[in-house]
Short mmCIF file of C-alpha atoms and ligand atoms in Angstrom, two decimals:
data_model
loop_
_atom_site.label_atom_id
_atom_site.label_comp_id
_atom_site.label_asym_id
_atom_site.label_seq_id
_atom_site.Cartn_x
_atom_site.Cartn_y
_atom_site.Cartn_z
CA MET A 9 116.23 97.41 116.04
CA PRO A 10 119.93 97.64 117.03
CA ARG A 11 120.76 95.48 113.98
CA LEU A 12 119.15 98.08 111.75
CA GLN A 13 120.98 100.95 113.48
CA ASP A 14 124.26 99.01 113.33
CA ALA A 15 123.89 98.36 109.62
CA PHE A 16 123.14 102.03 109.04
CA MET A 17 126.22 102.99 111.02
CA THR A 18 128.40 100.60 109.02
CA LEU A 19 127.07 101.99 105.74
CA THR A 20 127.28 105.69 106.54
CA GLY A 21 129.62 106.09 109.50
CA HIS A 22 126.93 107.81 111.59
CA ALA A 23 123.68 107.01 113.38
CA PRO A 24 120.42 107.44 111.42
CA ASP A 25 118.26 110.50 112.11
CA GLY A 26 115.44 108.10 112.89
CA VAL A 27 113.62 104.87 112.15
CA TRP A 28 110.20 104.73 110.49
CA SER A 29 108.01 101.72 109.86
CA ALA A 30 104.86 100.74 107.99
CA PRO A 31 102.71 97.58 108.06
CA GLY A 32 101.71 94.96 105.54
CA ARG A 33 97.96 94.37 105.21
CA VAL A 34 95.28 91.82 104.68
CA ASN A 35 92.06 92.88 103.08
CA LEU A 36 89.01 91.52 104.93
CA ILE A 37 86.80 91.99 101.88
CA GLY A 38 86.42 94.19 98.78
CA GLU A 39 88.86 92.51 96.41
CA HIS A 40 89.70 93.91 92.97
CA THR A 41 87.39 96.81 93.72
CA ASP A 42 89.97 99.56 94.36
CA TYR A 43 90.72 100.27 90.70
CA ASN A 44 86.97 100.27 90.05
CA GLY A 45 86.32 103.15 92.44
CA GLY A 46 84.85 100.64 94.88
CA LEU A 47 85.06 99.81 98.58
CA ALA A 48 87.65 97.75 100.46
CA LEU A 49 88.12 96.81 104.12
CA PRO A 50 91.78 96.15 104.94
CA ILE A 51 93.50 95.82 108.31
CA ALA A 52 97.16 96.57 109.01
CA LEU A 53 99.24 93.53 109.94
CA PRO A 54 101.53 93.35 112.96
CA HIS A 55 104.32 92.62 110.44
CA ARG A 56 106.17 95.82 109.56
CA THR A 57 108.95 97.06 107.34
CA ARG A 58 111.39 99.37 109.10
CA CYS A 59 113.66 101.88 107.54
CA ALA A 60 116.50 103.79 109.18
CA ALA A 61 117.21 106.98 107.29
CA SER A 62 119.12 110.26 107.19
CA PRO A 63 118.91 113.08 104.67
CA ARG A 64 121.85 113.85 102.42
CA GLU A 65 123.06 117.20 101.12
CA ASP A 66 123.09 115.91 97.53
CA ASP A 67 120.53 114.11 95.35
CA LEU A 68 121.81 110.60 95.84
CA LEU A 69 119.66 107.79 97.20
CA ARG A 70 121.79 105.14 98.87
CA ILE A 71 119.58 102.16 99.62
CA HIS A 72 120.57 99.05 101.53
CA SER A 73 118.55 96.04 102.68
CA LEU A 74 119.28 93.74 105.60
CA GLN A 75 117.42 90.97 103.80
CA ASP A 76 119.63 90.60 100.75
CA ASP A 77 122.61 92.58 102.03
CA SER A 78 122.74 94.56 98.81
CA SER A 79 123.22 98.30 98.21
CA VAL A 80 122.01 100.44 95.35
CA GLU A 81 122.83 104.06 94.54
CA VAL A 82 120.70 106.20 92.27
CA ARG A 83 120.23 109.95 91.74
CA ILE A 84 116.65 111.12 92.15
CA ASP A 85 116.61 112.70 88.69
CA ASP A 86 117.71 109.41 87.12
CA VAL A 87 114.76 107.48 88.56
CA ALA A 88 112.45 106.32 85.75
CA GLU A 89 110.23 103.37 84.87
CA GLY A 90 112.34 100.24 85.39
CA HIS A 91 115.23 102.18 87.00
CA PRO A 92 116.30 101.22 89.53
CA ALA A 93 115.03 97.67 89.04
CA GLY A 94 113.81 95.26 91.71
CA TRP A 95 112.80 96.18 95.24
CA THR A 96 114.79 99.43 95.28
CA ALA A 97 112.27 100.85 92.78
CA TYR A 98 109.79 101.10 95.65
CA VAL A 99 112.19 103.22 97.70
CA ALA A 100 113.49 105.43 94.90
CA GLY A 101 110.03 105.73 93.34
CA VAL A 102 108.56 107.28 96.48
CA VAL A 103 111.20 110.00 96.68
CA TRP A 104 110.83 110.59 92.92
CA ALA A 105 107.02 110.91 93.26
CA LEU A 106 107.30 113.31 96.21
CA ARG A 107 109.70 115.50 94.25
CA LYS A 108 107.40 115.40 91.23
CA ASP A 109 104.62 116.68 93.49
CA GLY A 110 106.79 119.74 94.08
CA ASN A 111 108.13 118.80 97.51
CA ALA A 112 111.66 119.88 98.37
CA VAL A 113 113.15 116.43 98.91
CA ARG A 114 116.83 115.59 98.58
CA GLY A 115 118.87 112.42 98.70
CA LEU A 116 118.63 109.90 101.51
CA ASP A 117 120.69 107.17 103.08
CA VAL A 118 118.26 104.35 103.77
CA VAL A 119 118.65 100.93 105.37
CA VAL A 120 115.62 98.68 105.18
CA ASP A 121 114.56 95.74 107.34
CA GLY A 122 111.46 94.09 105.92
CA GLN A 123 109.47 91.79 108.20
CA VAL A 124 106.42 91.47 105.96
CA PRO A 125 106.62 88.06 104.22
CA LEU A 126 107.68 88.62 100.60
CA GLY A 127 105.56 87.43 97.71
CA ALA A 128 102.79 86.36 100.09
CA GLY A 129 100.22 88.87 98.85
CA LEU A 130 100.55 90.79 102.13
CA SER A 131 101.75 94.03 100.53
CA SER A 132 105.40 94.01 101.50
CA SER A 133 105.99 96.53 98.71
CA ALA A 134 103.43 99.00 100.07
CA ALA A 135 104.92 98.60 103.55
CA LEU A 136 108.33 99.51 102.16
CA GLU A 137 106.99 102.46 100.15
CA CYS A 138 105.05 103.84 103.10
CA ALA A 139 107.96 103.46 105.55
CA VAL A 140 110.15 105.46 103.16
CA ALA A 141 107.39 108.03 102.57
CA ALA A 142 107.01 108.49 106.32
CA ALA A 143 110.76 108.98 106.68
CA ALA A 144 110.94 111.47 103.79
CA SER A 145 107.98 113.43 105.13
CA ASP A 146 109.60 113.86 108.55
CA LEU A 147 113.18 114.33 107.38
CA PHE A 148 112.31 117.02 104.84
CA GLY A 149 109.74 118.75 107.06
CA LEU A 150 106.76 117.99 104.81
CA GLY A 151 104.48 117.32 107.82
CA LEU A 152 102.36 114.92 105.80
CA LEU A 153 102.16 112.21 108.48
CA ASP A 154 100.26 114.46 110.85
CA SER A 155 96.86 114.55 109.15
CA SER A 156 94.60 112.26 107.13
CA ASP A 157 94.89 114.59 104.16
CA GLY A 158 98.68 114.47 104.38
CA ARG A 159 98.64 110.69 104.64
CA ARG A 160 96.45 110.58 101.53
CA VAL A 161 99.11 112.56 99.67
CA LEU A 162 101.81 110.14 100.86
CA ALA A 163 99.72 107.08 99.91
CA ALA A 164 99.19 108.53 96.43
CA ALA A 165 102.94 109.12 96.00
CA CYS A 166 103.58 105.51 97.08
CA GLN A 167 101.05 104.24 94.54
CA ARG A 168 102.75 106.23 91.78
CA ALA A 169 106.09 104.69 92.78
CA GLU A 170 104.54 101.29 92.29
CA ASN A 171 102.68 102.10 89.05
CA ASP A 172 105.14 104.40 87.31
CA ILE A 173 108.55 103.22 88.51
CA ALA A 174 108.11 99.57 89.54
CA GLY A 175 105.63 99.11 86.66
CA ALA A 176 102.94 97.23 88.62
CA PRO A 177 99.46 98.48 87.63
CA THR A 178 97.97 98.10 91.13
CA GLY A 179 95.14 100.10 92.67
CA GLY A 180 95.64 102.17 95.81
CA MET A 181 94.30 99.92 98.54
CA ASP A 182 97.60 98.61 99.89
CA GLN A 183 99.20 102.02 100.34
CA ALA A 184 95.99 103.48 101.82
CA ALA A 185 95.90 100.57 104.28
CA ALA A 186 99.51 101.15 105.38
CA MET A 187 98.85 104.86 105.84
CA HIS A 188 95.35 104.91 107.41
CA CYS A 189 94.62 101.61 109.21
CA THR A 190 94.64 101.82 112.99
CA GLU A 191 94.97 99.29 115.80
CA ARG A 192 91.87 97.19 116.56
CA HIS A 193 90.08 98.62 113.50
CA ALA A 194 89.42 97.71 109.92
CA LEU A 195 89.52 100.54 107.41
CA ARG A 196 86.46 101.08 105.25
CA LEU A 197 88.11 102.63 102.26
CA ASP A 198 86.08 104.34 99.57
CA CYS A 199 88.32 104.35 96.52
CA LEU A 200 86.04 106.70 94.59
CA ASP A 201 86.58 109.73 96.80
CA GLY A 202 89.43 108.45 99.00
CA THR A 203 87.42 108.77 102.23
CA THR A 204 88.08 106.38 105.10
CA GLU A 205 86.14 105.18 108.11
CA GLN A 206 87.47 103.19 111.08
CA VAL A 207 85.36 100.10 111.81
CA PRO A 208 86.02 98.39 115.17
CA PHE A 209 87.65 95.01 114.54
CA ASP A 210 88.61 93.26 117.74
CA LEU A 211 87.84 89.56 117.70
CA THR A 212 89.16 88.70 121.14
CA SER A 213 85.85 89.30 122.91
CA HIS A 214 84.28 86.81 120.48
CA ASP A 215 86.98 84.16 121.08
CA VAL A 216 87.60 84.19 117.36
CA VAL A 217 90.91 84.52 115.55
CA LEU A 218 91.75 85.87 112.10
CA LEU A 219 94.14 83.29 110.67
CA VAL A 220 96.31 84.19 107.68
CA THR A 221 97.57 81.31 105.57
CA ASP A 222 100.43 82.07 103.20
CA THR A 223 100.04 79.38 100.54
CA ARG A 224 103.62 79.98 99.35
CA ALA A 225 102.23 79.66 95.84
CA SER A 226 103.84 82.17 93.50
CA HIS A 227 102.21 85.55 93.36
CA ALA A 228 101.98 86.56 89.70
CA LEU A 229 100.61 90.07 90.27
CA ALA A 230 103.11 91.78 87.97
CA ASP A 231 102.38 89.46 85.07
CA GLY A 232 99.54 89.96 82.64
CA GLN A 233 96.66 88.58 84.72
CA TYR A 234 96.15 91.52 87.05
CA GLY A 235 96.40 93.99 84.17
CA ALA A 236 94.01 91.88 82.11
CA ARG A 237 91.38 92.04 84.87
CA ARG A 238 91.75 95.82 85.03
CA GLU A 239 91.36 96.09 81.29
CA SER A 240 88.18 93.99 81.32
CA CYS A 241 86.71 96.30 83.95
CA GLU A 242 87.66 99.39 81.97
CA GLN A 243 86.15 97.87 78.85
CA ALA A 244 82.92 97.01 80.68
CA ALA A 245 82.73 100.53 82.15
CA GLU A 246 83.19 102.06 78.71
CA ILE A 247 80.42 99.94 77.20
CA LEU A 248 78.15 100.85 80.10
CA GLY A 249 78.99 104.53 79.63
CA VAL A 250 80.42 105.09 83.12
CA GLU A 251 83.81 106.20 84.46
CA THR A 252 84.11 103.29 86.88
CA LEU A 253 82.04 100.20 87.65
CA ARG A 254 81.22 101.76 91.02
CA GLU A 255 78.64 103.85 89.21
CA VAL A 256 76.51 100.85 88.27
CA VAL A 257 76.24 99.63 91.89
CA GLY A 258 72.60 100.03 92.89
CA ARG A 259 71.27 99.58 89.36
CA PRO A 260 69.39 96.32 88.64
CA LEU A 261 72.29 93.91 88.08
CA ASP A 262 70.61 91.73 85.44
CA GLU A 263 69.81 94.76 83.31
CA THR A 264 73.40 96.02 83.60
CA LEU A 265 74.84 92.64 82.67
CA ALA A 266 72.49 92.30 79.71
CA LEU A 267 74.16 95.37 78.17
CA LEU A 268 77.53 93.60 78.04
CA PRO A 269 78.39 91.67 74.88
CA ASP A 270 80.18 88.65 76.30
CA GLU A 271 80.14 86.24 79.19
CA VAL A 272 83.61 87.12 80.46
CA LEU A 273 82.79 90.83 80.81
CA ARG A 274 79.49 89.91 82.47
CA ARG A 275 81.25 87.71 85.03
CA ARG A 276 83.98 90.26 85.80
CA THR A 277 81.37 93.00 86.26
CA ARG A 278 79.16 90.79 88.42
CA HIS A 279 82.10 90.15 90.74
CA VAL A 280 82.97 93.83 91.12
CA VAL A 281 79.39 94.96 91.71
CA THR A 282 78.50 92.20 94.17
CA GLU A 283 81.87 92.50 95.96
CA ILE A 284 81.38 96.22 96.58
CA ALA A 285 78.00 95.41 98.18
CA ARG A 286 79.63 92.71 100.32
CA VAL A 287 81.96 95.26 101.92
CA ASP A 288 79.08 97.09 103.54
CA GLU A 289 77.45 93.78 104.46
CA VAL A 290 80.59 92.90 106.42
CA VAL A 291 80.78 96.37 107.96
CA SER A 292 77.19 95.98 109.22
CA SER A 293 77.77 92.45 110.48
CA LEU A 294 80.91 93.58 112.33
CA ARG A 295 79.04 96.45 113.93
CA GLU A 296 76.34 93.96 115.02
CA GLY A 297 78.95 91.51 116.31
CA ASP A 298 77.56 88.83 113.99
CA LEU A 299 80.72 86.98 113.02
CA ALA A 300 78.80 84.04 111.55
CA ALA A 301 77.37 86.48 109.01
CA VAL A 302 80.83 87.94 108.35
CA GLY A 303 82.04 84.40 107.68
CA ARG A 304 79.25 83.67 105.22
CA THR A 305 80.05 86.84 103.31
CA PHE A 306 83.75 85.87 103.21
CA VAL A 307 82.80 82.60 101.51
CA ALA A 308 80.51 84.36 99.02
CA SER A 309 83.42 86.69 98.19
CA HIS A 310 85.77 83.77 97.65
CA GLU A 311 83.31 82.01 95.36
CA SER A 312 82.87 85.17 93.33
CA LEU A 313 86.65 85.64 93.01
CA ARG A 314 87.06 81.98 92.09
CA ASP A 315 84.21 81.61 89.62
CA ASP A 316 83.45 85.07 88.23
CA TYR A 317 86.75 86.92 88.54
CA GLU A 318 88.91 83.80 88.10
CA VAL A 319 91.83 84.94 90.25
CA SER A 320 91.93 82.07 92.73
CA CYS A 321 94.08 78.95 92.38
CA THR A 322 94.30 75.38 93.69
CA GLU A 323 96.18 76.36 96.84
CA LEU A 324 93.82 79.18 97.81
CA ASP A 325 90.75 77.02 97.18
CA LEU A 326 92.30 74.25 99.27
CA VAL A 327 92.81 76.56 102.24
CA VAL A 328 89.23 77.81 102.03
CA ASP A 329 87.66 74.36 101.60
CA THR A 330 89.77 72.83 104.37
CA ALA A 331 89.23 75.68 106.83
CA MET A 332 85.47 75.55 106.21
CA ALA A 333 85.40 71.77 106.64
CA HIS A 334 87.15 72.09 110.03
CA GLY A 335 85.04 74.70 111.76
CA ALA A 336 86.03 78.08 110.32
CA LEU A 337 83.21 80.64 110.27
CA GLY A 338 84.47 81.94 106.96
CA SER A 339 87.48 81.86 104.69
CA ARG A 340 88.57 83.59 101.49
CA MET A 341 91.54 84.49 99.38
CA THR A 342 92.90 87.98 100.11
CA GLY A 343 94.83 90.38 97.88
CA GLY A 344 95.38 90.04 94.17
CA GLY A 345 95.14 86.25 93.98
CA PHE A 346 96.99 83.75 91.75
CA GLY A 347 98.71 82.52 94.91
CA GLY A 348 99.51 84.55 98.00
CA SER A 349 97.41 84.31 101.13
CA ALA A 350 93.96 83.37 102.38
CA ILE A 351 92.27 84.52 105.59
CA SER A 352 89.99 82.44 107.80
CA LEU A 353 87.80 83.41 110.75
CA VAL A 354 88.33 80.61 113.22
CA PRO A 355 86.99 80.02 116.76
CA ALA A 356 90.05 80.32 119.04
CA ALA A 357 89.59 76.75 120.28
CA ASP A 358 89.82 75.40 116.71
CA VAL A 359 92.90 77.28 115.47
CA ASP A 360 95.35 74.41 115.99
CA ARG A 361 92.99 71.92 114.41
CA VAL A 362 92.34 74.12 111.36
CA THR A 363 96.04 74.90 110.96
CA ALA A 364 96.95 71.21 111.10
CA ALA A 365 94.16 70.28 108.69
CA ILE A 366 95.42 72.85 106.16
CA GLU A 367 98.98 71.49 106.51
CA ASP A 368 97.75 67.92 106.04
CA ALA A 369 95.69 68.86 102.99
CA PHE A 370 98.70 70.55 101.38
CA ALA A 371 100.93 67.55 102.15
CA ALA A 372 98.36 65.15 100.71
CA ALA A 373 98.23 67.26 97.53
CA HIS A 374 102.08 67.36 97.36
CA LEU A 375 102.10 71.14 97.66
CA THR A 376 104.77 73.30 99.32
CA PRO A 377 103.94 73.50 103.05
CA PRO A 378 101.88 76.64 103.80
CA SER A 379 102.42 78.91 106.77
CA SER A 380 99.50 79.96 108.98
CA PHE A 381 99.58 82.62 111.68
CA PRO A 382 96.98 84.62 113.64
CA VAL A 383 96.94 88.38 113.17
CA THR A 384 95.38 91.38 114.88
CA ALA A 385 94.59 94.78 113.41
CA SER A 386 97.69 96.90 113.93
CA ALA A 387 99.08 100.42 113.58
CA PRO A 388 99.75 102.48 110.43
CA ALA A 389 103.01 104.03 109.18
CA HIS A 390 104.78 106.02 111.89
CA ARG A 391 108.09 107.08 113.33
CA ASP A 392 109.28 104.31 115.67
C1 GLA B 22 96.65 93.82 94.93
C2 GLA B 22 96.74 95.28 94.51
C3 GLA B 22 95.61 96.10 95.13
C4 GLA B 22 94.25 95.45 94.91
C5 GLA B 22 94.29 93.96 95.26
C6 GLA B 22 93.02 93.25 94.92
O1 GLA B 22 96.89 93.72 96.30
O2 GLA B 22 97.98 95.82 94.90
O3 GLA B 22 95.64 97.40 94.62
O4 GLA B 22 93.81 95.65 93.60
O5 GLA B 22 95.37 93.31 94.61
O6 GLA B 22 91.99 93.69 95.73
#
């Protein structure tokens, strides 16, 4: 923390008004469902992005990062799609979105310290957006951190920063996770109406660990693949005569699929519909303490993402196959896919063995060494 305060002092000549932070996330299940009005079940990671900030009298955003030691200055009214470029878009975009909502926000001096691994599919961008949103809410007296409704408004502003300024067509799960997840709970997020429910998620009494493996494979979310999946879903929804694919959940699946003209649309739709159902399966299994069942549903989700949605990759499949072969109860890719991270439910006694087996498998396949670490469900965006 002192490093962050020191850097702020060096940049501005005074101490920050405060420090705010927000977490990265892993999604337990419910992948590629958020932009289909579906369900997701993320937890907040212990890894957080911190931002020290003070308000300014003018409209300037002065943004500095400890990670790349760079500074960017931009006026709020000059923020637009692609400007500023790079990671500062997430910071500037949030202030821009809050102003667009009619909030009286001014310029900020901001120094950022990001501890969420970058490019690992763990939502470092949402952590940054939500830390800045939390700071802006407090510094400009918006009071939006104090209630669920207020946090929903902040999460929506963060998503618009990502969609409209950074140009990434993501759904809203990551920002909702950073704003609403709580310690020792997973968040059942209903992306149709924005409602949330806290589901107890504390594996310690089961002697089980949630292991995240960052494959270090490149995360191509911003390229065409993610957008292409969204478009397929929108196309399928249009053919089926519904707003979102959520609306066909509960209808006989075979009959729904038979209405679609090609195999790709049928596979994409089958993933979304079955994945939404799997979220509530996991919620029930967690409530019953049946982690073996949770694990089986994880694997079904991974297979659906691999075969029907086609967003997995060699590295993610290798983590899942290796973890399962060495005693994991379940394992699956998490996040957008095409690289990034996988999660595995592993008996505590087997964590070292599973971690070593994954490292060995990557070495044998001549892949970049992955990084595995246990995580627990942590706290949402707040003032530190
Ligand atoms: C990325 C996006 C999310 C969500 C997931 C897939 O993390 O940012 O909105 O669509 O992919 O579940």
